[in-house]
Tab-separated table of C-alpha atoms in Angstrom:
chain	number	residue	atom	x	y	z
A	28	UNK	CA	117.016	45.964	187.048
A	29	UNK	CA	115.566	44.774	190.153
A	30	UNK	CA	116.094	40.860	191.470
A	31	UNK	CA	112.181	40.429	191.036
A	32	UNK	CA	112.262	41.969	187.021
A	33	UNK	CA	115.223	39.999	186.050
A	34	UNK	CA	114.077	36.487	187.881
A	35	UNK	CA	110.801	37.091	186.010
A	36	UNK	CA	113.123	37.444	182.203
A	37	UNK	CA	114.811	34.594	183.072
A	38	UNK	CA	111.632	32.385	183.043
A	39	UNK	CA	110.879	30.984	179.118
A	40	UNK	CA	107.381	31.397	178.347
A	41	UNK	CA	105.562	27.933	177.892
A	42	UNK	CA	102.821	27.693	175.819
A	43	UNK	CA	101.815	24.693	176.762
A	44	UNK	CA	101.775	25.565	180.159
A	45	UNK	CA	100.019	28.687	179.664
A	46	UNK	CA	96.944	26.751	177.832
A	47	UNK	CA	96.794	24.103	181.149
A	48	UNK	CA	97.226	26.462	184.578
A	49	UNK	CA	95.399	29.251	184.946
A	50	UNK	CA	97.076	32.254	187.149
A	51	UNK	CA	94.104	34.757	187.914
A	52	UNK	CA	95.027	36.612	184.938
A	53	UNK	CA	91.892	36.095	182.809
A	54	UNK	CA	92.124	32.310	182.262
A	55	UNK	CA	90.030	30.048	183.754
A	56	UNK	CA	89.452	26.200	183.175
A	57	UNK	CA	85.769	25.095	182.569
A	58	UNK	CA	84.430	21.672	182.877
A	59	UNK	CA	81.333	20.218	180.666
A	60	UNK	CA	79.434	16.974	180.939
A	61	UNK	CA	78.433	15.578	177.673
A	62	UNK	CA	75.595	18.033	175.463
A	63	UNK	CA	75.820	21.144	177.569
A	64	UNK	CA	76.362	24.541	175.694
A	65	UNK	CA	79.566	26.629	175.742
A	66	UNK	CA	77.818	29.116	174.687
A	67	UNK	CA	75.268	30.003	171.985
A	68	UNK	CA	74.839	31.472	168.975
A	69	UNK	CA	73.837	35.064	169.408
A	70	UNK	CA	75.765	34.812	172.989
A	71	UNK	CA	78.481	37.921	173.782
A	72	UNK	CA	81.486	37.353	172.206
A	73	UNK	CA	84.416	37.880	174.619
A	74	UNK	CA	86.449	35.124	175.183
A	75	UNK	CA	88.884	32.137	173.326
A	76	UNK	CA	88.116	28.488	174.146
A	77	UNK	CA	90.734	25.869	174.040
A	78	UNK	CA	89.642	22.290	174.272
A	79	UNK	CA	92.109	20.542	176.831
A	80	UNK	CA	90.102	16.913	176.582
A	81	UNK	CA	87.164	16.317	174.778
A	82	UNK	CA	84.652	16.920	171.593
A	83	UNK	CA	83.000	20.009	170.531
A	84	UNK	CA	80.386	20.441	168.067
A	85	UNK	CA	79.932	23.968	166.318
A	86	UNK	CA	76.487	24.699	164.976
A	87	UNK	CA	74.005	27.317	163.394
A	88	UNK	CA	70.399	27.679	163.308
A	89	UNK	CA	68.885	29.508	160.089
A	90	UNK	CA	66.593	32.293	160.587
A	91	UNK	CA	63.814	29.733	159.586
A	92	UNK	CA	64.763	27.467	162.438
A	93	UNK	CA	67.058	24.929	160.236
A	94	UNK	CA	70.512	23.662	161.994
A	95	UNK	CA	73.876	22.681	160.134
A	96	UNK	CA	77.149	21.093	161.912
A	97	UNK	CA	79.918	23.200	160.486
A	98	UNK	CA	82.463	21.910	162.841
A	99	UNK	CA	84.233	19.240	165.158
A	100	UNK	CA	86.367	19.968	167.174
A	101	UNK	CA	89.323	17.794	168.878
A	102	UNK	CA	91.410	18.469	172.325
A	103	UNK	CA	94.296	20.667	171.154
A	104	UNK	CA	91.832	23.425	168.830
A	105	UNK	CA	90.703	26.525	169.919
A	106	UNK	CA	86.948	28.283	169.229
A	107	UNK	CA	85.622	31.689	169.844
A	108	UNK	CA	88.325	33.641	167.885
A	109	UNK	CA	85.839	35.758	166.352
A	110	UNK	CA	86.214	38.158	169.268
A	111	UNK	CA	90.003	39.035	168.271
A	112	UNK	CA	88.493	40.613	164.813
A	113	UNK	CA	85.374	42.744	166.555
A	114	UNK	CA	83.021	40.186	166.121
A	115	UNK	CA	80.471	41.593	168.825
A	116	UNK	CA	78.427	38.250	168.890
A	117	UNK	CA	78.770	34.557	168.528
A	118	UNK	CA	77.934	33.208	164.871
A	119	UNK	CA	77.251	30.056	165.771
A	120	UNK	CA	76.411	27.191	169.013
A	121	UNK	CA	79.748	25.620	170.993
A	122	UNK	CA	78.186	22.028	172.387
A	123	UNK	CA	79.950	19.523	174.091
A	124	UNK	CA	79.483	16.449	172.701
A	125	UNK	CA	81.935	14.047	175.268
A	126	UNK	CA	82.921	14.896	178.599
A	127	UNK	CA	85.430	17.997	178.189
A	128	UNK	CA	87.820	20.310	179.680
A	129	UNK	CA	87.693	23.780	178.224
A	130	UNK	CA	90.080	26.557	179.242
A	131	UNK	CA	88.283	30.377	178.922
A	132	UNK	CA	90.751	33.104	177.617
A	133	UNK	CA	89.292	36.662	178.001
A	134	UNK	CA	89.675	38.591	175.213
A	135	UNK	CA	91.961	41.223	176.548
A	136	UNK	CA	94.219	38.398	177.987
A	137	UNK	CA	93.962	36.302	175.125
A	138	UNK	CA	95.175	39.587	173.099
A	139	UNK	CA	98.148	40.443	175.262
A	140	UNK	CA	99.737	37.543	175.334
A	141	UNK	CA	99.983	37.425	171.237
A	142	UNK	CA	101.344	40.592	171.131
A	143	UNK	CA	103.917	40.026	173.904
A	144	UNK	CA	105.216	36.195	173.685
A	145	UNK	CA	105.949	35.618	169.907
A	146	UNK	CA	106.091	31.650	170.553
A	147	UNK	CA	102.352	31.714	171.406
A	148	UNK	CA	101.232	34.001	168.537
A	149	UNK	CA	103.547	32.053	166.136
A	150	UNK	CA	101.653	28.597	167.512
A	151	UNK	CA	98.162	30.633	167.210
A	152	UNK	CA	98.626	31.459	163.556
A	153	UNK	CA	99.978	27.776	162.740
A	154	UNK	CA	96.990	26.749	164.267
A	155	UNK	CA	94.495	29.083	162.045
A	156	UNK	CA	96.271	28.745	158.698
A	157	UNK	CA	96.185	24.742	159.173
A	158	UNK	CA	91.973	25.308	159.982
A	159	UNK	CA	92.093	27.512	157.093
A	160	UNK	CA	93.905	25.049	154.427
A	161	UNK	CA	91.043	22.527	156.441
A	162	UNK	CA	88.455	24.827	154.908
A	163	UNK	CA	89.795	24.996	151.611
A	164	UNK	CA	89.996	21.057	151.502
A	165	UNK	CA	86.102	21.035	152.249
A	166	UNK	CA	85.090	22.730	149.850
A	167	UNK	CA	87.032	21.069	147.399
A	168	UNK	CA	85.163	17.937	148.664
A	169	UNK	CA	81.782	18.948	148.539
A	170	UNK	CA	82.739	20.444	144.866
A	171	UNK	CA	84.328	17.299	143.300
A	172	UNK	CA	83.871	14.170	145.820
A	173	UNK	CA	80.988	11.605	146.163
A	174	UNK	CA	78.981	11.779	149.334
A	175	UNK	CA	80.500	8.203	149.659
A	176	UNK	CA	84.082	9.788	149.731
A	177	UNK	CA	82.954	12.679	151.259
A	178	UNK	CA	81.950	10.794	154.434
A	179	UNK	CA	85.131	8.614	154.687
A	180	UNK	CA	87.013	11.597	154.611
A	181	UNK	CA	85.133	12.711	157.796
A	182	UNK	CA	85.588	9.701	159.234
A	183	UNK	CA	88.546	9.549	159.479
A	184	UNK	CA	89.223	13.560	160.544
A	185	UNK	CA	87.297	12.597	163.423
A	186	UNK	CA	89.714	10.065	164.058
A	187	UNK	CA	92.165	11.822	164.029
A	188	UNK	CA	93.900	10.236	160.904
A	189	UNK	CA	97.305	11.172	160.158
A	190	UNK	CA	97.957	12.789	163.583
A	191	UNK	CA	100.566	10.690	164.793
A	192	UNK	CA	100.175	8.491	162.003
A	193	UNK	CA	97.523	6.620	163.265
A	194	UNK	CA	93.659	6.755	164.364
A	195	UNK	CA	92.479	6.942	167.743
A	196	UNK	CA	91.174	3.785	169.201
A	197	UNK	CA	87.562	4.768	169.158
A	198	UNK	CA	85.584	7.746	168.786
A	199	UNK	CA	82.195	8.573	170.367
A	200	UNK	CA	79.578	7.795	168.073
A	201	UNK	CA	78.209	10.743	166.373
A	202	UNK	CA	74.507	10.509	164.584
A	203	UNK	CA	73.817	9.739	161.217
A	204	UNK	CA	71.933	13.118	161.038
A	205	UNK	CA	74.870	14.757	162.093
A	206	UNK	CA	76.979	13.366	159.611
A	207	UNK	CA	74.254	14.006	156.818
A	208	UNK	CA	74.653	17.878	157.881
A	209	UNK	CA	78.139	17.522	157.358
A	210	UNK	CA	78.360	15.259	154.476
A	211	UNK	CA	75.925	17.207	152.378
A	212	UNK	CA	73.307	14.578	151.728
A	213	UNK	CA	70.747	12.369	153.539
A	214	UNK	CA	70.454	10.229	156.502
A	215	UNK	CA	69.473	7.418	154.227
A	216	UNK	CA	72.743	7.813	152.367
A	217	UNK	CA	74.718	7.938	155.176
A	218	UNK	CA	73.256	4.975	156.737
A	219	UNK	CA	73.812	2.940	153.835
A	220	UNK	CA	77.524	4.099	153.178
A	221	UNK	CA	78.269	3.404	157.099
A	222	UNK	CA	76.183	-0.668	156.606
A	223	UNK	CA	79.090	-0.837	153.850
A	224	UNK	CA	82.091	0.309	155.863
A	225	UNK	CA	81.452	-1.753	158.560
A	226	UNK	CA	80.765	-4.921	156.351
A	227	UNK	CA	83.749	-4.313	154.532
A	228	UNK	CA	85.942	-3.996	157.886
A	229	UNK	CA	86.559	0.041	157.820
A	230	UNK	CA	84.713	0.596	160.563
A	231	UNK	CA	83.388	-1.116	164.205
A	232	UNK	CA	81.082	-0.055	166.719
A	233	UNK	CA	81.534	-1.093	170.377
A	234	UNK	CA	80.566	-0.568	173.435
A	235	UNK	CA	79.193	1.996	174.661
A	236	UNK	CA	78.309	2.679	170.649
A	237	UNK	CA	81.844	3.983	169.986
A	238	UNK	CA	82.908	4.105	167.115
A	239	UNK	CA	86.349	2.511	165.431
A	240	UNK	CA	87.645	3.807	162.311
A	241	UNK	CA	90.074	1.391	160.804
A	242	UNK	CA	93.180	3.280	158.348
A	243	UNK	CA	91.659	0.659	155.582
A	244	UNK	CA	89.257	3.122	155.136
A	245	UNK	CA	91.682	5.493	153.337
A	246	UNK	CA	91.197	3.010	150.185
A	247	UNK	CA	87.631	4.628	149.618
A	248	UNK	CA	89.167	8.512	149.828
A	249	UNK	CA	91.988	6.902	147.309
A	250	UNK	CA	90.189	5.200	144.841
A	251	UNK	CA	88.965	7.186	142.092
């Protein structure tokens, strides 16, 4: 074994490393200002986004021109897997909805390093099984919850709730149509659920219309 070979053994593969420097090797770190696309629905499907800082909205557009949030996404989740299954196209819109910092894996990149560095593909799968068993638990709540309960439970995803045990400070405000599409019901409702949060201390806006999402909210996903 050469010097060069065995130095290159010795060095432990990082994952976290891998998903914040890029090396030439089919990785490349994007920046986005606030509403631009990632890509599109309909766009070529060849690449894995992770989200290094920032929000990301995933959406689709009906054939008769209607559009549905099916997704937000936090720093630390990947997008664009589709492309690892054969998915020839994108099935639905990537927008940025802060400032963010994306990092582009190609698809043949994004594939070797699964196969070769089982501490990557064992973090990967963690990852999807958790989004799955996300899935699962929204469908449950559009079956059985109240749009009341279904929106506090939102709420407080997008705060991050129970990561660390706590919610973030503040979150950027996203628009009661928005949160309609995602709820499952109407602006009206959601703009009469969010009056009652924020008189009953769940949630603050500030400046810059953020928006705070107290833990006290958790009594409305609670109470039955």
């Amino acid at each position: 074994m050469t010097p060069v070979v065995a130095a290159k053994k010795l060095i432990k593969f990082d994952p976290k490393t891998f998903l914040s420097t890029i090396d030439g090797g089919g990785r490349k770190i994007e920046a986005f200002p606030k509403k631009p696309t990632v890509f599109a629905q309909g766009d070529s499907s060849d690449a894995v986004f992770y989200i290094q800082e920032g929000k990301v909205k995933l959406t689709v557009v009906s054939q008769l021109g209607k559009e549905a949030t099916i997704g937000i996404l936090n720093e630390g989740d990947f997008f664009g897997e589709g492309c690892l299954t054969g998915q020839p196209l994108r099935l639905c819109s990537a927008t940025a909805m802060t400032d963010c910092s994306v990092m582009r894996i190609g698809k043949k990149s994004m594939m070797e390093v699964l196969h070769r560095e089982h501490e990557f593909s064992d973090m990967f799968v963690a990852y999807l099984l958790t989004r799955n068993i996300r899935y699962e638990e929204d469908l449950v709540d559009q079956l059985f919850n109240s749009s009341e309960k279904r929106l506090a439970r939102i709420l407080l995803l997008l705060a991050h709730f129970g990561k660390d045990g706590k919610p973030e400070v503040a979150i950027p405000r996203i628009s009661q149509e928005t949160l309609a599409e995602m709820v499952g019901t109407t602006r009206g409702r959601v703009s009469f659920f969010m009056n009652r949060f924020r008189k009953l201390g769940f949630i603050d806006y500030h400046a810059a219309d953020d928006l705070q999402v107290h833990s006290s909210l958790l009594q409305v996903v609670l109470h039955d």
